[in-house]
Amino acid sequence: MRIDILTLFPAMFTGPLTESILQRASLLRTDGESVANIHDDKPLQIVLHDLRAFGAGRYRQVDDKPYGGGAGMVLKVDVVVPAMEAIIACGKGKPHCISFSPRGKRLTQPRVERIARKYDRLLLLCGHYEGIDQRVLDGGWVDEEVSIGDYVLTGGELPAMVLIDAVARQIPGVLGKEESSQQESFSRALHRKREYPHYTRPEEFRNLRVPDVLLSGHHADIERWRRSQLY
Ligand code: ADE
């Protein structure tokens, strides 16, 4: 899968995307550079695009005051749409475009799995400030608006990272062998999303003991106990 991200804050993504499991994705910042050297051999290719680079004039203006007055600034339709079009043109196939807003459809595990299954190219549009000019949404450039929960964040970057993490672990080859077989058994043997408590050494820590059944070596009992503990 290829994921293009359009954001005013590309640096926010480097930590989360370069540590841990997402290391197995290739990550590119465009910053005016070509994206031609994208690594096709990785199961997930992520390309970061700085919206500022598409801004107008000497100050690379990307936002403006809202018509009708009010607080905050609105991302300009004549900056966002040409930026999206340039990104769409620089890869194969039309991406499924997702923008982020607390008004969007809730990101749930079934939605994550559907996105991972259906699309091999995503374009994530991260709004900031008071929002994005409504015409970006009404004009058909955005396919889906997603919310990660009923709270208001300062922008779409954190929601985009949440979506990428959740989608990435559905893509074969992104998780290591052990992690993915573990994931498989979670969703098959156990109910989706539900988990039992986990313990590792030492057997006792400040009077807190690992449940005896887990030390018993009796697999059927362990399985039964784990089922009884699902939350
Ligand atoms: N932008 C601001 N808050 C958000 C949220 N809860 N989900 C998605 N995008 C957002």
Short mmCIF file of C-alpha atoms and ligand atoms in Angstrom, two decimals:
data_model
loop_
_atom_site.label_atom_id
_atom_site.label_comp_id
_atom_site.label_asym_id
_atom_site.label_seq_id
_atom_site.Cartn_x
_atom_site.Cartn_y
_atom_site.Cartn_z
CA MET A 1 0.00 0.00 0.00
CA ARG A 2 1.08 3.54 -0.65
CA ILE A 3 -0.05 6.32 1.69
CA ASP A 4 0.47 9.98 0.78
CA ILE A 5 0.04 12.48 3.61
CA LEU A 6 -0.69 16.15 2.97
CA THR A 7 0.11 18.19 6.08
CA LEU A 8 1.47 21.50 7.33
CA PHE A 9 3.48 19.58 9.91
CA PRO A 10 5.39 16.74 8.23
CA ALA A 11 7.92 16.62 11.08
CA MET A 12 5.18 15.40 13.45
CA PHE A 13 5.13 12.09 11.59
CA THR A 14 8.77 11.15 11.69
CA GLY A 15 8.84 9.84 15.28
CA PRO A 16 5.78 7.59 15.14
CA LEU A 17 6.54 6.37 11.64
CA THR A 18 10.21 5.60 12.13
CA GLU A 19 10.01 3.73 15.43
CA SER A 20 8.61 0.29 16.18
CA ILE A 21 6.66 -1.72 13.64
CA LEU A 22 6.27 1.05 11.15
CA GLN A 23 10.00 0.87 10.54
CA ARG A 24 9.07 -1.81 8.08
CA ALA A 25 7.42 0.85 5.98
CA SER A 26 9.41 3.12 3.76
CA LEU A 27 9.04 6.78 4.58
CA LEU A 28 9.80 9.66 2.31
CA ARG A 29 9.56 13.39 2.79
CA THR A 30 9.12 15.15 -0.46
CA ASP A 31 10.13 18.71 0.48
CA GLY A 32 10.49 19.44 -3.18
CA GLU A 33 12.43 16.25 -3.81
CA SER A 34 11.25 13.70 -6.30
CA VAL A 35 9.27 10.76 -5.00
CA ALA A 36 10.57 8.64 -7.84
CA ASN A 37 12.92 6.71 -5.57
CA ILE A 38 10.09 5.31 -3.51
CA HIS A 39 10.93 1.77 -2.37
CA ASP A 40 8.51 -0.50 -4.17
CA ASP A 41 9.77 -3.56 -2.32
CA LYS A 42 8.34 -2.45 1.05
CA PRO A 43 4.78 -3.53 1.86
CA LEU A 44 3.92 0.02 2.90
CA GLN A 45 5.26 3.19 1.36
CA ILE A 46 4.52 6.48 3.07
CA VAL A 47 5.15 9.80 1.38
CA LEU A 48 4.89 13.05 3.33
CA HIS A 49 3.98 16.24 1.49
CA ASP A 50 4.33 19.67 3.05
CA LEU A 51 1.20 21.69 2.27
CA ARG A 52 3.24 24.88 2.74
CA ALA A 53 5.14 24.04 -0.45
CA PHE A 54 1.88 24.56 -2.36
CA GLY A 55 1.13 27.92 -0.68
CA ALA A 56 0.65 31.09 -2.68
CA GLY A 57 3.00 34.05 -2.96
CA ARG A 58 6.17 35.04 -1.18
CA TYR A 59 4.80 33.91 2.19
CA ARG A 60 3.40 30.65 0.86
CA GLN A 61 -0.01 31.46 2.25
CA VAL A 62 -2.13 28.38 2.90
CA ASP A 63 -4.98 29.78 5.01
CA ASP A 64 -7.18 32.82 5.30
CA LYS A 65 -9.86 34.42 7.49
CA PRO A 66 -13.30 32.79 7.37
CA TYR A 67 -16.01 34.44 5.30
CA GLY A 68 -18.74 35.67 7.64
CA GLY A 69 -16.21 36.30 10.41
CA GLY A 70 -15.30 34.19 13.39
CA ALA A 71 -12.21 32.88 15.07
CA GLY A 72 -9.35 31.03 13.45
CA MET A 73 -8.17 30.48 9.92
CA VAL A 74 -9.42 28.22 7.16
CA LEU A 75 -7.24 26.22 4.75
CA LYS A 76 -7.67 27.61 1.25
CA VAL A 77 -9.45 25.52 -1.38
CA ASP A 78 -7.18 26.92 -4.11
CA VAL A 79 -4.13 25.63 -2.24
CA VAL A 80 -5.45 22.29 -0.97
CA VAL A 81 -7.04 21.08 -4.22
CA PRO A 82 -4.04 21.77 -6.51
CA ALA A 83 -1.82 20.10 -3.87
CA MET A 84 -4.05 17.02 -3.88
CA GLU A 85 -4.10 16.95 -7.67
CA ALA A 86 -0.30 17.14 -7.83
CA ILE A 87 -0.02 14.25 -5.37
CA ILE A 88 -2.60 12.17 -7.24
CA ALA A 89 -0.69 12.74 -10.47
CA CYS A 90 2.65 11.59 -9.05
CA GLY A 91 1.65 7.99 -8.36
CA LYS A 92 -0.14 5.06 -9.92
CA GLY A 93 -3.94 4.96 -9.67
CA LYS A 94 -6.35 7.28 -7.93
CA PRO A 95 -5.99 7.22 -4.14
CA HIS A 96 -8.88 6.89 -1.73
CA CYS A 97 -8.85 10.28 -0.05
CA ILE A 98 -9.55 10.57 3.68
CA SER A 99 -9.74 13.79 5.69
CA PHE A 100 -10.06 14.04 9.46
CA SER A 101 -12.65 15.82 11.51
CA PRO A 102 -14.54 15.17 14.75
CA ARG A 103 -17.67 15.24 12.53
CA GLY A 104 -16.42 12.32 10.46
CA LYS A 105 -17.41 8.65 10.63
CA ARG A 106 -15.93 6.89 13.61
CA LEU A 107 -12.76 4.90 12.97
CA THR A 108 -13.56 1.39 14.15
CA GLN A 109 -11.74 -1.91 13.62
CA PRO A 110 -14.17 -2.98 10.84
CA ARG A 111 -13.60 0.36 9.08
CA VAL A 112 -9.81 -0.07 9.43
CA GLU A 113 -10.02 -3.57 7.94
CA ARG A 114 -12.22 -2.38 5.09
CA ILE A 115 -9.78 0.40 4.22
CA ALA A 116 -6.84 -2.04 4.30
CA ARG A 117 -8.72 -4.55 2.14
CA LYS A 118 -10.21 -2.21 -0.44
CA TYR A 119 -7.52 0.33 -1.27
CA ASP A 120 -3.91 0.11 -2.25
CA ARG A 121 -3.43 3.84 -2.31
CA LEU A 122 -4.56 6.41 0.30
CA LEU A 123 -4.25 10.17 0.44
CA LEU A 124 -4.62 11.53 3.96
CA LEU A 125 -5.52 15.19 4.19
CA CYS A 126 -4.65 16.69 7.56
CA GLY A 127 -6.53 19.89 8.28
CA HIS A 128 -5.49 22.37 10.92
CA TYR A 129 -6.66 25.65 12.29
CA GLU A 130 -10.44 26.00 12.21
CA GLY A 131 -10.77 23.64 9.31
CA ILE A 132 -10.67 23.19 5.58
CA ASP A 133 -12.77 25.22 3.12
CA GLN A 134 -15.99 23.20 2.76
CA ARG A 135 -15.64 23.20 -1.03
CA VAL A 136 -12.75 20.70 -0.75
CA LEU A 137 -15.31 18.27 0.70
CA ASP A 138 -18.30 19.28 -1.42
CA GLY A 139 -16.31 19.25 -4.67
CA GLY A 140 -15.72 15.50 -4.45
CA TRP A 141 -12.00 15.57 -3.68
CA VAL A 142 -12.50 13.81 -0.35
CA ASP A 143 -13.99 10.29 -0.34
CA GLU A 144 -14.39 9.82 3.38
CA GLU A 145 -14.24 11.97 6.53
CA VAL A 146 -13.01 10.10 9.59
CA SER A 147 -13.12 10.85 13.31
CA ILE A 148 -11.02 8.97 15.84
CA GLY A 149 -13.31 9.84 18.73
CA ASP A 150 -15.63 12.35 20.31
CA TYR A 151 -13.09 14.95 21.29
CA VAL A 152 -11.52 17.85 19.47
CA LEU A 153 -7.84 17.75 18.53
CA THR A 154 -5.81 20.59 17.08
CA GLY A 155 -5.44 18.93 13.71
CA GLY A 156 -5.64 15.83 11.57
CA GLU A 157 -2.05 14.69 12.10
CA LEU A 158 -2.61 12.55 15.20
CA PRO A 159 -5.76 10.96 13.70
CA ALA A 160 -3.79 10.23 10.51
CA MET A 161 -1.07 8.49 12.56
CA VAL A 162 -3.69 6.44 14.39
CA LEU A 163 -5.25 5.38 11.10
CA ILE A 164 -1.87 4.52 9.57
CA ASP A 165 -0.86 2.41 12.57
CA ALA A 166 -4.16 0.51 12.59
CA VAL A 167 -4.22 0.00 8.80
CA ALA A 168 -0.52 -0.90 8.58
CA ARG A 169 -0.89 -3.89 10.91
CA GLN A 170 -3.48 -5.34 8.50
CA ILE A 171 -1.04 -5.30 5.59
CA PRO A 172 0.83 -8.57 5.07
CA GLY A 173 4.55 -8.12 5.72
CA VAL A 174 4.28 -5.06 7.96
CA LEU A 175 4.12 -7.01 11.19
CA GLY A 176 6.79 -9.63 11.84
CA LYS A 177 5.85 -13.34 11.60
CA GLU A 178 5.33 -13.75 15.32
CA GLU A 179 3.31 -10.56 15.68
CA SER A 180 1.00 -11.46 12.82
CA SER A 181 0.31 -15.02 13.93
CA GLN A 182 -0.42 -13.63 17.37
CA GLN A 183 -2.78 -11.15 15.79
CA GLU A 184 -4.47 -13.92 13.84
CA SER A 185 -5.07 -15.98 16.93
CA PHE A 186 -6.39 -12.94 18.74
CA SER A 187 -9.04 -12.29 16.15
CA ARG A 188 -9.87 -15.93 15.52
CA ALA A 189 -9.79 -17.72 18.87
CA LEU A 190 -10.73 -14.69 20.86
CA HIS A 191 -13.35 -12.17 20.11
CA ARG A 192 -12.20 -9.21 18.04
CA LYS A 193 -10.73 -6.45 20.18
CA ARG A 194 -11.04 -8.48 23.38
CA GLU A 195 -7.96 -9.52 25.27
CA TYR A 196 -6.98 -11.46 28.35
CA PRO A 197 -4.42 -10.22 30.91
CA HIS A 198 -0.75 -10.90 30.15
CA TYR A 199 2.11 -11.64 32.54
CA THR A 200 5.83 -12.26 32.24
CA ARG A 201 8.68 -12.88 34.70
CA PRO A 202 9.12 -12.45 37.65
CA GLU A 203 6.47 -14.74 39.19
CA GLU A 204 6.10 -12.37 42.10
CA PHE A 205 6.54 -8.62 42.34
CA ARG A 206 5.86 -6.89 45.67
CA ASN A 207 3.30 -9.50 46.72
CA LEU A 208 1.61 -9.47 43.33
CA ARG A 209 1.68 -13.01 41.97
CA VAL A 210 1.17 -14.37 38.48
CA PRO A 211 -2.01 -16.53 38.56
CA ASP A 212 -1.05 -20.14 39.37
CA VAL A 213 -2.89 -21.54 36.36
CA LEU A 214 -0.45 -19.80 34.00
CA LEU A 215 2.46 -21.57 35.70
CA SER A 216 0.73 -24.96 35.59
CA GLY A 217 1.70 -25.87 32.05
CA HIS A 218 -1.84 -27.22 31.58
CA HIS A 219 -2.88 -25.79 28.22
CA ALA A 220 -6.58 -26.58 28.42
CA ASP A 221 -6.82 -24.96 31.86
CA ILE A 222 -4.87 -21.93 30.64
CA GLU A 223 -7.17 -21.56 27.64
CA ARG A 224 -10.26 -21.86 29.87
CA TRP A 225 -8.85 -19.31 32.31
CA ARG A 226 -8.02 -16.88 29.53
CA ARG A 227 -11.53 -17.12 28.15
CA SER A 228 -12.93 -16.42 31.59
CA GLN A 229 -10.78 -13.28 31.80
CA LEU A 230 -11.67 -11.66 28.46
CA TYR A 231 -12.45 -8.01 28.75
N1 ADE B 1 -9.61 16.70 14.07
C1 ADE B 1 -9.84 17.28 15.25
N2 ADE B 1 -10.36 16.42 16.12
C2 ADE B 1 -10.48 15.22 15.48
C3 ADE B 1 -10.94 13.94 15.84
N3 ADE B 1 -11.42 13.68 17.04
N4 ADE B 1 -10.91 12.97 14.91
C4 ADE B 1 -10.44 13.22 13.69
N5 ADE B 1 -9.99 14.41 13.29
C5 ADE B 1 -9.99 15.41 14.17
#
